[in-house]
Short mmCIF file of C-alpha atoms and ligand atoms in Angstrom, two decimals:
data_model
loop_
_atom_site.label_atom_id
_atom_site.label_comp_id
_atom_site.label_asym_id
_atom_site.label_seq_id
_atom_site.Cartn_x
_atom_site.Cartn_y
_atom_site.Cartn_z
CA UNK A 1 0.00 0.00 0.00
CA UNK A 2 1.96 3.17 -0.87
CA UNK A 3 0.77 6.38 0.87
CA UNK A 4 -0.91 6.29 4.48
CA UNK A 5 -3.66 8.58 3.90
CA UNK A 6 -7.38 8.18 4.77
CA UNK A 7 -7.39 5.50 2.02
CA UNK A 8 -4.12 3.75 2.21
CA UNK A 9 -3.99 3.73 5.56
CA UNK A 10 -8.24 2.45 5.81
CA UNK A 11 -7.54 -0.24 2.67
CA UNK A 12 -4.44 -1.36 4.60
CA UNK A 13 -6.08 -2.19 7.54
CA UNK A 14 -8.75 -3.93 6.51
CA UNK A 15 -7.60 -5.85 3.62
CA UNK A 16 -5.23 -6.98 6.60
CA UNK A 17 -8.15 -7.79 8.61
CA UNK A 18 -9.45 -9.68 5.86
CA UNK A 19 -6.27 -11.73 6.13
CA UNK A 20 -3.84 -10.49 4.04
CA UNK A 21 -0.40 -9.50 4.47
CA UNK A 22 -0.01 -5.35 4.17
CA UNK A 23 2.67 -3.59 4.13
CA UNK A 24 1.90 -0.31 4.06
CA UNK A 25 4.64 2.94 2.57
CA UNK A 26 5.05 5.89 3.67
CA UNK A 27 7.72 8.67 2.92
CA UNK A 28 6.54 10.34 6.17
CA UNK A 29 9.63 9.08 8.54
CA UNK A 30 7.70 10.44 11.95
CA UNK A 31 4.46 8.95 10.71
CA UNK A 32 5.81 5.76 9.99
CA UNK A 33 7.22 5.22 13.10
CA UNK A 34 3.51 6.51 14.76
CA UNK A 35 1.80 4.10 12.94
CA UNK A 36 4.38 1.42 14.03
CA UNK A 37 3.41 2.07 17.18
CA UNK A 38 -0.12 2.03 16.86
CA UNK A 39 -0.42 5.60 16.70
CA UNK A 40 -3.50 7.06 14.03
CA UNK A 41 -3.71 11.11 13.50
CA UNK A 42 -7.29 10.91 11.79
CA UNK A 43 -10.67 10.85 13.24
CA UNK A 44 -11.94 7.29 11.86
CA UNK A 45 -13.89 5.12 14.22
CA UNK A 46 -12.76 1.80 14.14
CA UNK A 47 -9.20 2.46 12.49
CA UNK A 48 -7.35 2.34 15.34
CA UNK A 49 -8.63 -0.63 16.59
CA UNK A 50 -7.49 -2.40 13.18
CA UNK A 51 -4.24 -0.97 13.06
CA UNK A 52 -3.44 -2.47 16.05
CA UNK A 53 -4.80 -5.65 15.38
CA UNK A 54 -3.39 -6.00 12.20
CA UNK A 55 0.21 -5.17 13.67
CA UNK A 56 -0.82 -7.26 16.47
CA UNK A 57 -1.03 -10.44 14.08
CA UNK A 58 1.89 -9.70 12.00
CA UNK A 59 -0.24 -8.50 9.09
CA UNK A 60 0.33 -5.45 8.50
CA UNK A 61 3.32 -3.32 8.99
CA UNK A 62 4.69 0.09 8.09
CA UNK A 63 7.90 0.64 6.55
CA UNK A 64 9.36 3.73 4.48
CA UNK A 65 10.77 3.15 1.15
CA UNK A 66 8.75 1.66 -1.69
CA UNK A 67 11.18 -0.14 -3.56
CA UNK A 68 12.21 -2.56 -0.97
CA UNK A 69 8.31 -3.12 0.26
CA UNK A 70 7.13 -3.91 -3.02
CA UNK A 71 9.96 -6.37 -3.76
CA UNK A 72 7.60 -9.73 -3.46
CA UNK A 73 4.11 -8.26 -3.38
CA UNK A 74 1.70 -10.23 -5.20
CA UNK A 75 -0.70 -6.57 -5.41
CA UNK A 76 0.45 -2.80 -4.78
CA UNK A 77 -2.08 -0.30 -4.23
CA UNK A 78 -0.89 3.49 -5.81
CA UNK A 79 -2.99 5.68 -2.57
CA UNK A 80 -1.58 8.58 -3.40
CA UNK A 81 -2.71 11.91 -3.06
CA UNK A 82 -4.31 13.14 -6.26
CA UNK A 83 -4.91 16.72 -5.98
CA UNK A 84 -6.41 19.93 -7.97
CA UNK A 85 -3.55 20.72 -10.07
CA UNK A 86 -3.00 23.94 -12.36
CA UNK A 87 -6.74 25.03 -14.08
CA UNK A 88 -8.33 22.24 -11.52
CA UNK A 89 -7.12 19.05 -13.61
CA UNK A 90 -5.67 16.06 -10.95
CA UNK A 91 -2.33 16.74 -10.61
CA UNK A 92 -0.73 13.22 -11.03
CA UNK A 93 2.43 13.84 -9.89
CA UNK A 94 2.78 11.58 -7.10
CA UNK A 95 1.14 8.79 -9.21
CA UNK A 96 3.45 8.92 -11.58
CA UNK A 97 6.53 9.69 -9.26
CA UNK A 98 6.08 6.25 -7.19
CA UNK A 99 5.26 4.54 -11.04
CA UNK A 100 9.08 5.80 -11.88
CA UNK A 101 10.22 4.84 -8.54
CA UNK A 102 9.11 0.99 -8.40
CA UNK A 103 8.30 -0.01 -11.26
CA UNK A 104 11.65 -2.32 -12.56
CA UNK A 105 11.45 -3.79 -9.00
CA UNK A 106 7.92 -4.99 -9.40
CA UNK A 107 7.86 -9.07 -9.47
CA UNK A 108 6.45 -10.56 -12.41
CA UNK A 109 2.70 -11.09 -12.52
CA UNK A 110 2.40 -8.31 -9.91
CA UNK A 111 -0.83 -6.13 -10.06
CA UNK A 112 -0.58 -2.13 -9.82
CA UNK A 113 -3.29 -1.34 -8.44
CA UNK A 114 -4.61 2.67 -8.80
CA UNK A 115 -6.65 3.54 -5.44
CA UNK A 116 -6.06 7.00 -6.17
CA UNK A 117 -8.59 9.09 -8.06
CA UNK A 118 -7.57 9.10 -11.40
CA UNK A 119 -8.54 10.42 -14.74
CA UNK A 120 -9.78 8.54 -17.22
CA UNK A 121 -6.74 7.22 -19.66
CA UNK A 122 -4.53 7.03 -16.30
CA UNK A 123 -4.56 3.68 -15.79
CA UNK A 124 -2.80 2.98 -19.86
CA UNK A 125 -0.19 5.80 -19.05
CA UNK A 126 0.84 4.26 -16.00
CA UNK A 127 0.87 1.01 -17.92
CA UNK A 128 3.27 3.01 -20.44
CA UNK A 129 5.59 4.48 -17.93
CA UNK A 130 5.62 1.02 -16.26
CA UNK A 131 7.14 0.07 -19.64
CA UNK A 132 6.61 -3.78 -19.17
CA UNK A 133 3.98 -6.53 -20.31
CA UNK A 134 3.72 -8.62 -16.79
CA UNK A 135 2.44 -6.41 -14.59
CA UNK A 136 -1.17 -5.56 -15.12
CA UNK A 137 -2.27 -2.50 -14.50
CA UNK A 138 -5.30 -2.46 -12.45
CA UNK A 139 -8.07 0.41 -11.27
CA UNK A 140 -10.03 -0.07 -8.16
CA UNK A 141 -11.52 2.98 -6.95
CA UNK A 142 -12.61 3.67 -3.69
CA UNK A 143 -15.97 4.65 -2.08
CA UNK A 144 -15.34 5.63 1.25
CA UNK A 145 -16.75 8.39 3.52
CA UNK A 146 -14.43 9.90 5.29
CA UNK A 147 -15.80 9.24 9.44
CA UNK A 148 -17.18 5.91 7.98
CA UNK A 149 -14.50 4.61 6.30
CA UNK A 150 -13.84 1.66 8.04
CA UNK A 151 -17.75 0.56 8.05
CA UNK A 152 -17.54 1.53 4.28
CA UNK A 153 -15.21 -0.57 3.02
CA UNK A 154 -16.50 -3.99 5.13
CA UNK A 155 -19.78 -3.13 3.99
CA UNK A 156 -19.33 -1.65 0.22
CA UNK A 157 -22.01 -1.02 -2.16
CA UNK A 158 -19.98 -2.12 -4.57
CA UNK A 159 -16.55 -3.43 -5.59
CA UNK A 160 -15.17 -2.49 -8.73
CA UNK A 161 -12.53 -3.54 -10.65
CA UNK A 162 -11.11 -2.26 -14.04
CA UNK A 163 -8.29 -3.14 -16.66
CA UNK A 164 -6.96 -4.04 -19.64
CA UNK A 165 -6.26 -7.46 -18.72
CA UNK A 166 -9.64 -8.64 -17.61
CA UNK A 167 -8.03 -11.85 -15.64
CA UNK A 168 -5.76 -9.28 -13.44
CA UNK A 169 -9.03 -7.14 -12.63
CA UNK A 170 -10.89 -10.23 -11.72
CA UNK A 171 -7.68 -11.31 -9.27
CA UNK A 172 -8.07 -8.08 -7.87
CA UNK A 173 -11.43 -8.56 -6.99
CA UNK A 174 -11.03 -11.22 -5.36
CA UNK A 175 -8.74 -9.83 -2.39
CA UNK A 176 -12.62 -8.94 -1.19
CA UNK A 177 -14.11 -12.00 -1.38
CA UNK A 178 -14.76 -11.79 2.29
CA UNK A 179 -16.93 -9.05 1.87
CA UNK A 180 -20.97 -9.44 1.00
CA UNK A 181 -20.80 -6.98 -2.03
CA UNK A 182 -21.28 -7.22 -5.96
CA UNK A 183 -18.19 -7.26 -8.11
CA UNK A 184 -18.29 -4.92 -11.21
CA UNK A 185 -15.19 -5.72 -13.65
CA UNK A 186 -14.71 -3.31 -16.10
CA UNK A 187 -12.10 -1.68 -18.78
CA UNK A 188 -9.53 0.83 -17.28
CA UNK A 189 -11.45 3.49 -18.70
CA UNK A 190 -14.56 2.86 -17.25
CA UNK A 191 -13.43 1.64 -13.78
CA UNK A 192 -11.79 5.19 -13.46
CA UNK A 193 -15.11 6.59 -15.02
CA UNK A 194 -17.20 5.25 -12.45
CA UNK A 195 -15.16 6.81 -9.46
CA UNK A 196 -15.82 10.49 -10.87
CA UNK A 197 -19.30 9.96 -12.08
CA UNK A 198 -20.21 8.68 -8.71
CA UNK A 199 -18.92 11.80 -7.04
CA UNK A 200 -20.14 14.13 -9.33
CA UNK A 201 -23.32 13.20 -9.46
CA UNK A 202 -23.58 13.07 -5.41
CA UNK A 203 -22.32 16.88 -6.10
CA UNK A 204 -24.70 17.34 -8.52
CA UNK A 205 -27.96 16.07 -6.44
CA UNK A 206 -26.32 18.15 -3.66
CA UNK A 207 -26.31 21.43 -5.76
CA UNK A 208 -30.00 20.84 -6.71
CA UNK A 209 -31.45 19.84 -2.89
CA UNK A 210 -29.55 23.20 -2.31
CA UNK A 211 -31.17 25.15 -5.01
CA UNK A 212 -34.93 23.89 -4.29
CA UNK A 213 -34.13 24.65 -0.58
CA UNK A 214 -33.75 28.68 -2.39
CA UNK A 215 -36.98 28.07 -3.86
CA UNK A 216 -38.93 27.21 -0.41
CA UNK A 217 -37.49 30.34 1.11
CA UNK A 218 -38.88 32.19 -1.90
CA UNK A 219 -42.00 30.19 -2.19
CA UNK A 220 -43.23 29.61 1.60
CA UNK A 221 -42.24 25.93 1.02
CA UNK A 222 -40.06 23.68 3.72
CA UNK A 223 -37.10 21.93 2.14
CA UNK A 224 -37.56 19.12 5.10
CA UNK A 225 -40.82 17.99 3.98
CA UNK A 226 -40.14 18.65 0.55
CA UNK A 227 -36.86 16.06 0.75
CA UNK A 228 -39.42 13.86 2.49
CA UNK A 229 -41.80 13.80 -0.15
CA UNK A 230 -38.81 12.96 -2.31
CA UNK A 231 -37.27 10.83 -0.70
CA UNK A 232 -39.24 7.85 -0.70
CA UNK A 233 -39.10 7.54 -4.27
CA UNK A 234 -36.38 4.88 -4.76
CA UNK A 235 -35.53 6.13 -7.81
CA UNK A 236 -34.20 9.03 -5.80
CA UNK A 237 -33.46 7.37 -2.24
CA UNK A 238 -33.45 9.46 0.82
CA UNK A 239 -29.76 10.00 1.48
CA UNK A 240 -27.39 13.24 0.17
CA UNK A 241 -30.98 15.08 0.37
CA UNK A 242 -29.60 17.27 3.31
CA UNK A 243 -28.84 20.70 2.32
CA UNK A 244 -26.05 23.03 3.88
CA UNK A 245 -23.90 25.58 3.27
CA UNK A 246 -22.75 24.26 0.20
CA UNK A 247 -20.51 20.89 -0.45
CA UNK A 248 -17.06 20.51 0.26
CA UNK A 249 -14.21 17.92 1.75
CA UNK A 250 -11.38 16.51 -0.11
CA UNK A 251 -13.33 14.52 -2.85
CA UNK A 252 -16.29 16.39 -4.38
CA UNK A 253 -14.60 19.75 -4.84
CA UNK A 254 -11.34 18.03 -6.81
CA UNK A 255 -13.54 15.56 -8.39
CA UNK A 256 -16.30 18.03 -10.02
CA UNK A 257 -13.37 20.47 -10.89
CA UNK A 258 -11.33 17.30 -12.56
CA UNK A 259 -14.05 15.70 -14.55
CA UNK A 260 -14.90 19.07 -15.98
CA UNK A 261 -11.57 19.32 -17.42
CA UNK A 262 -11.40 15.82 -18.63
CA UNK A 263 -14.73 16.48 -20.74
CA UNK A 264 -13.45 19.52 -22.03
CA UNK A 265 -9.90 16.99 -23.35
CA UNK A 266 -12.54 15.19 -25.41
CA UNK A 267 -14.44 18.91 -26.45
CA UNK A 268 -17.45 18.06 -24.07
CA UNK A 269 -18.89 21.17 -22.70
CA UNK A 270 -19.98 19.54 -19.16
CA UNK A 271 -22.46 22.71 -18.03
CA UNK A 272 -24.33 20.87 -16.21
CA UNK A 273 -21.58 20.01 -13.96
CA UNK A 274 -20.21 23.47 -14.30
CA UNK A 275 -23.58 24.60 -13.27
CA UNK A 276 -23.44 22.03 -10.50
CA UNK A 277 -20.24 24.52 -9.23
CA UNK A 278 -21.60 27.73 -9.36
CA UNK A 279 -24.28 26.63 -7.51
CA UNK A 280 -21.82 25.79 -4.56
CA UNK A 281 -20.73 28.88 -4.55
CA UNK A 282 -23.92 30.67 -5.25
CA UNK A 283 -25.03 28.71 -1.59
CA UNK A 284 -22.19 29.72 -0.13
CA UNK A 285 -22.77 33.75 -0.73
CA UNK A 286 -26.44 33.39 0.42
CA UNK A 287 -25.63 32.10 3.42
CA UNK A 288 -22.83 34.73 3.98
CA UNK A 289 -25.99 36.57 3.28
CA UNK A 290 -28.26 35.60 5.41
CA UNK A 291 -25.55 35.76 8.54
CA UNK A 292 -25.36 39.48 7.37
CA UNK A 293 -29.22 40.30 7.57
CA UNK A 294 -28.98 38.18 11.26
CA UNK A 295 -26.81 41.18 12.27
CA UNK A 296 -28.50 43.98 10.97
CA UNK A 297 -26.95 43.67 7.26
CA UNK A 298 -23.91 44.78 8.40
CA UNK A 299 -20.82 42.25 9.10
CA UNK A 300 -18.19 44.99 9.61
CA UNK A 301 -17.53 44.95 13.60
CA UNK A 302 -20.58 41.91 14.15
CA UNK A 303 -18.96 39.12 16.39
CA UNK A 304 -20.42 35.90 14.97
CA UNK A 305 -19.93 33.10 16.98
CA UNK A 306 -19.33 29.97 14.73
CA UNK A 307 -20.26 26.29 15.73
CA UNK A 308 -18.17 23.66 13.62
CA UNK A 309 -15.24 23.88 11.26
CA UNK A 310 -14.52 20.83 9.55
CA UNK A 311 -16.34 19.83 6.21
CA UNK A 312 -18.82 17.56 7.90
CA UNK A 313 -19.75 16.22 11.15
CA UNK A 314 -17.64 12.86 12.14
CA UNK A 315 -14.01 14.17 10.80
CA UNK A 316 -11.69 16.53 12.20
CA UNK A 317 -10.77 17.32 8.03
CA UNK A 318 -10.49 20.97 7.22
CA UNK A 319 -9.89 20.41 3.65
CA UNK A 320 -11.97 22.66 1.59
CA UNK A 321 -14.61 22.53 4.55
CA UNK A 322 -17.61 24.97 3.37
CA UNK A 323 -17.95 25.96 6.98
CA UNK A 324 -14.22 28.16 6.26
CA UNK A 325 -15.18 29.44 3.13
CA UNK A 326 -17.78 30.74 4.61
CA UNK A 327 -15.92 32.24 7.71
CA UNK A 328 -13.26 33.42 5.56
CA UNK A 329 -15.62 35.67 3.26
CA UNK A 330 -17.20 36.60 6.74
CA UNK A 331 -13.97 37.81 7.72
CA UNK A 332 -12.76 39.83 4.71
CA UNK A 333 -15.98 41.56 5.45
CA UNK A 334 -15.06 42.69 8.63
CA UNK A 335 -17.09 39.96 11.47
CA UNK A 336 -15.17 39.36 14.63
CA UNK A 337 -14.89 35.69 14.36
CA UNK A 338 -15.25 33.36 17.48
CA UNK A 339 -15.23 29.43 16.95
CA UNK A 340 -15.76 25.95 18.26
CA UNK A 341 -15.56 22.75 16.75
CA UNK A 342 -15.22 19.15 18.71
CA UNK A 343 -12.57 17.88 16.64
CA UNK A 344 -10.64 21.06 15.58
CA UNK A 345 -8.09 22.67 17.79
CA UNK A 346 -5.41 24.90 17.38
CA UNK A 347 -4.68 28.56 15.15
CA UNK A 348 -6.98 29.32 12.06
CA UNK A 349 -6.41 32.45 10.41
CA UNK A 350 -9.21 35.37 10.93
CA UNK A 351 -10.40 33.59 13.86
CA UNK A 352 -10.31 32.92 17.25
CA UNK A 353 -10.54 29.43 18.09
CA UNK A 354 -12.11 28.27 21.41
CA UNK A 355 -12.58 24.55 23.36
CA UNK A 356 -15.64 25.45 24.35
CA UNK A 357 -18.99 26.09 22.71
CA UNK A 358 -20.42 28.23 25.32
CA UNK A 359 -17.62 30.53 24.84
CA UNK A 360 -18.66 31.23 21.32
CA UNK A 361 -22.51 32.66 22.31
CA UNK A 362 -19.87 34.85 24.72
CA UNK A 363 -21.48 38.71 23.84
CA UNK A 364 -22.41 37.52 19.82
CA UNK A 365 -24.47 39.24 17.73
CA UNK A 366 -25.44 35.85 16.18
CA UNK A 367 -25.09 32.26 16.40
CA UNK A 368 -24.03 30.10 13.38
CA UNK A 369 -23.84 26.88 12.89
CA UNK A 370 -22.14 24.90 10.13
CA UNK A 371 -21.31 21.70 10.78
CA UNK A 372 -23.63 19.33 11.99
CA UNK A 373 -21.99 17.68 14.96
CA UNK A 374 -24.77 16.44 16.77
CA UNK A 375 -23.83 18.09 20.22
CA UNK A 376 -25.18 21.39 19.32
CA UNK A 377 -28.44 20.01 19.62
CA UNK A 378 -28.07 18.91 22.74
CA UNK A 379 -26.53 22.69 24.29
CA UNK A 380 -28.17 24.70 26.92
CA UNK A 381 -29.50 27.01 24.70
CA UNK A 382 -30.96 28.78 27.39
CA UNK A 383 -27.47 29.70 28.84
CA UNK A 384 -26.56 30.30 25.04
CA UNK A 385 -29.35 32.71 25.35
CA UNK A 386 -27.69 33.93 28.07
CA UNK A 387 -24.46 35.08 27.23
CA UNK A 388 -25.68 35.88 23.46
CA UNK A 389 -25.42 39.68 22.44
CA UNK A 390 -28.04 39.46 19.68
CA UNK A 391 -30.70 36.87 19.12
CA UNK A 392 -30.21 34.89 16.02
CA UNK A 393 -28.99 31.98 15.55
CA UNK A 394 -28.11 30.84 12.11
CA UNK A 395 -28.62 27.04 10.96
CA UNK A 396 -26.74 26.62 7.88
CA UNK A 397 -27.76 22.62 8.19
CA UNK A 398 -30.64 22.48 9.75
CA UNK A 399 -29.73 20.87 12.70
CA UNK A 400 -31.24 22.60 15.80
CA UNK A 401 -34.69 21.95 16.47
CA UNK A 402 -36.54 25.61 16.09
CA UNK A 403 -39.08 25.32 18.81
CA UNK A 404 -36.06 24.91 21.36
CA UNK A 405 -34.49 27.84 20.17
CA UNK A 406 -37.32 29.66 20.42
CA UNK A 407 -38.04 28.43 23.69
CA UNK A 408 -34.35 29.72 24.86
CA UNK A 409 -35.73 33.46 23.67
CA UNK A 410 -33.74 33.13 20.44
CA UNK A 411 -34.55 33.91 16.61
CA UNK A 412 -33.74 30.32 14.27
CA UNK A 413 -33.52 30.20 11.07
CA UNK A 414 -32.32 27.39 8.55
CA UNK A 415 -31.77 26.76 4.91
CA UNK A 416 -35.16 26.09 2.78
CA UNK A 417 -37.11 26.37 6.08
CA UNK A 418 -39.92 29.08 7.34
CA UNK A 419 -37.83 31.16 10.50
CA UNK A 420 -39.27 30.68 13.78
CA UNK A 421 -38.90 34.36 15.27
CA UNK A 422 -38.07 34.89 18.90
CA UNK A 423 -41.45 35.63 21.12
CA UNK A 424 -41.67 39.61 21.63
CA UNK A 425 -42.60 39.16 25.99
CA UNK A 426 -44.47 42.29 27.14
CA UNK A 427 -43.67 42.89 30.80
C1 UGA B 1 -17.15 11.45 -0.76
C2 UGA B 1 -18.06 10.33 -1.27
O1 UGA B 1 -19.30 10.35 -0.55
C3 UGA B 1 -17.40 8.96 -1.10
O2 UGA B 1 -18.21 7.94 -1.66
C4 UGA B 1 -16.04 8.99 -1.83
O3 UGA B 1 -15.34 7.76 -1.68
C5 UGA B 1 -15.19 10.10 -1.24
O4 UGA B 1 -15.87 11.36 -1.42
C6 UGA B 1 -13.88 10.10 -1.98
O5 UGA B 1 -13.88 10.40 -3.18
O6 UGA B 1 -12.88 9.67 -1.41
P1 UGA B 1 -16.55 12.46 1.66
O7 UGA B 1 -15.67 13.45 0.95
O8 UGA B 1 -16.04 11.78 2.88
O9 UGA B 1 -17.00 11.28 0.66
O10 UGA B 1 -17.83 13.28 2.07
P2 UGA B 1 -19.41 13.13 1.87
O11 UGA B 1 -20.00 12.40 3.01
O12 UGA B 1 -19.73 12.66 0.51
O13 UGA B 1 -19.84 14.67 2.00
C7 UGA B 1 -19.40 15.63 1.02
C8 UGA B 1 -19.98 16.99 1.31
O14 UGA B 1 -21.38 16.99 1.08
C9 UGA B 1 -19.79 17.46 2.75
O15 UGA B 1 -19.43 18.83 2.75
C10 UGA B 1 -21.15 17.24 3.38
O16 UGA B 1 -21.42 18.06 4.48
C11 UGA B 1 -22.06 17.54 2.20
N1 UGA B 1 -23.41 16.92 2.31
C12 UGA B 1 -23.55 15.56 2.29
C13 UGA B 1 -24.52 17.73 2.42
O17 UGA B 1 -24.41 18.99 2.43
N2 UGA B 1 -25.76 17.15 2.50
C14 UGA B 1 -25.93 15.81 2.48
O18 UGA B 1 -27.12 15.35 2.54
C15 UGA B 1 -24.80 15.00 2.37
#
């Protein structure tokens, strides 16, 4: 497994708790020897526990330098970072670095295995750079959600496999046979097609439950009954029917950005996806928006106090979380930023960053939430209340129930959802 990311270090793991023998790469020295000792940085329940199990059995270790680990692999897994690169292609880089670096070492019969999130038409260059006809070149995307990663990949939707050499994708497949889950094998291309069309299209239902939630505010309607009504449609299925403050994380952001590009290589204009973007950012404005009118319409000088950073409940990942882009346009436009998030500590730019949520309502002008850790449902509101400047509190994911915040003496209001407007008490 080269790379000890969210996914190489989650495959690892449990394809060693399936009963293989991992070794898993890393050019990270320090977090080599973390991982050695049982040691995992990320928030992923259930990681830790098989990490140390795995090491505990002598099936899985961590070791830097790829040539040596891949010396007598029957399988190596390229889980890589894959970034937005110049003009918001993936910038395969790393891919193709660790491709140079192992590739005359590589047994014979060995399968390369792309994890990574790759273009279409990667898996044939890294065949080409590879430069030899016995080792297959397989891609096997992955489908996990970061915070359920572990519970992902033992209980997949699907497996799929892609290549070239059909016989190598099926072998590859088979490492899960353990697991209760249909097997697609493909062709390289459309293995690697799958992976972004899967993402996108989670973007792209995201972007829509986003824009009808616009048109209940404008139209009297409520989003939560109208993704109700929806929702039981199995052609449509009730999950990624939430909306926010727009969609963000490592994946969806890269992934929408990186397909676009791709279609444009073959001189496919992809608007809808394109359209699928603006939106995001069109979501994130209004809600900037609507923070402003909670204070009066003015930002300049308002102290906003901020519940949740990271890009979704159940990760401590900051990576293009739509709860900073939010805070940073907030900032640029002058709010006095105070924040708390569970799994998020230490400096943030154009913030001040407490361990405490109380200490956020601390003399603020308005309440926001934007990530949905579940604990902010369950705050004293009516201490929030308390301490609170202003009145409003701002529910970018409609996660509070309104009647409690109303009950406290405070002003809610979501995304897509009527407001529920403190009760004027005449004394
Ligand atoms: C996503 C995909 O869901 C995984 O299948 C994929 O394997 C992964 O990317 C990847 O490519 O590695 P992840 O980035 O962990 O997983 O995050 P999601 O759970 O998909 O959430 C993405 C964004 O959508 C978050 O900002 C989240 O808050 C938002 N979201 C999700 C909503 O606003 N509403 C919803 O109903 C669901």
């Amino acid at each position: 497994m080269v790379g000890t990311g969210y996914v190489g270090l989650t495959t690892g793991a449990c394809l060693a708790s399936l009963g293989h023998y991992v070794t898993c790469v890393d050019v990270d020295r320090a977090k080599v020897s973390r991982l050695s000792a049982g040691r995992v940085d990320i928030l992923e329940p259930g990681l830790a526990d098989l990490v140390d199990r795995g090491i505990a059995a002598g099936r899985l270790q961590f070791v830097v330098g790829a040539r040596d680990a891949v010396r007598h692999a029957q399988a190596v897994f390229l889980c890589v970072p894959t970034p937005m690169g110049a003009g918001g292609s993936a910038d395969l880089r790393a891919v193709e670095a660790v491709t140079a670096e192992i590739g005359d070492v590589l047994p014979r019969g060995c399968a390369l295995v792309t994890k990574s999130t790759v273009p279409v038409g990667t898996s044939k260059r890294i065949q080409e750079l590879v430069g030899r006809t016995d080792v297959p070149v397989v891609s096997n995307p992955e489908f996990l959600r970061e915070g359920t990663a572990v519970a992902d990949f033992l209980g997949p939707d699907r497996i799929v496999v892609g290549s070239d050499d059909l016989a190598a994708a099926r072998w590859v497949g088979e490492l899960y046979a353990e697991l209760d889950a249909p097997v697609v094998v493909a062709d390289a291309a459309s293995a690697e097609l799958v992976k972004y069309a899967a993402n996108c299209y989670l973007a792209l239902k995201l972007s829509y439950v986003n824009s009808i939630a616009e048109l209940c505010e404008r139209l009297g309607a409520d989003i939560s009954l109208v993704t109700e009504g929806m929702g039981y449609d199995r052609r449509i299925g009730r999950t990624f029917l939430k909306p926010g403050p727009g969609w963000g994380g490592s994946c969806l952001p890269k992934d929408t950005s990186a397909l676009v590009k791709v279609a444009e290589s073959v001189n496919y204009d992809f608007t809808m996806l394109t359209s699928a973007i603006d939106e995001n950012l069109a979501q994130r404005d209004r809600i900037v928006a609507k923070i402003a009118g909670a204070v009066g319409g003015t930002l300049a000088g308002a102290r906003i106090g901020v519940l949740g950073l990271a890009f979704k409940a159940g990760t401590n990942d900051l990576r293009d979380s739509p709860a900073l882009a939010v805070c940073s346009v907030l900032c640029a436009l002058g709010a006095d930023l105070i924040a708390y998030d569970p799994a998020v500590d230490g400096e943030i730019a154009g913030m001040t960053v407490v361990d405490d949520a109380y200490q956020v309502a601390k003399d603020a002008d308005a309440v926001v939430v934007l990530t949905e850790w579940a604990e902010f449902k369950h705050l004293d509101w009516a201490a929030m209340a308390e301490l609170m400047e202003g009145i409003d509190v701002v529910d970018t994911r409609n996660l509070l129930d309104p009647r409690v915040i109303v009950d406290a003496g405070l002003s809610w209001q979501g995304v897509g959802r009527p407001r529920a407007a403190a009760r004027i008490t005449v004394s």
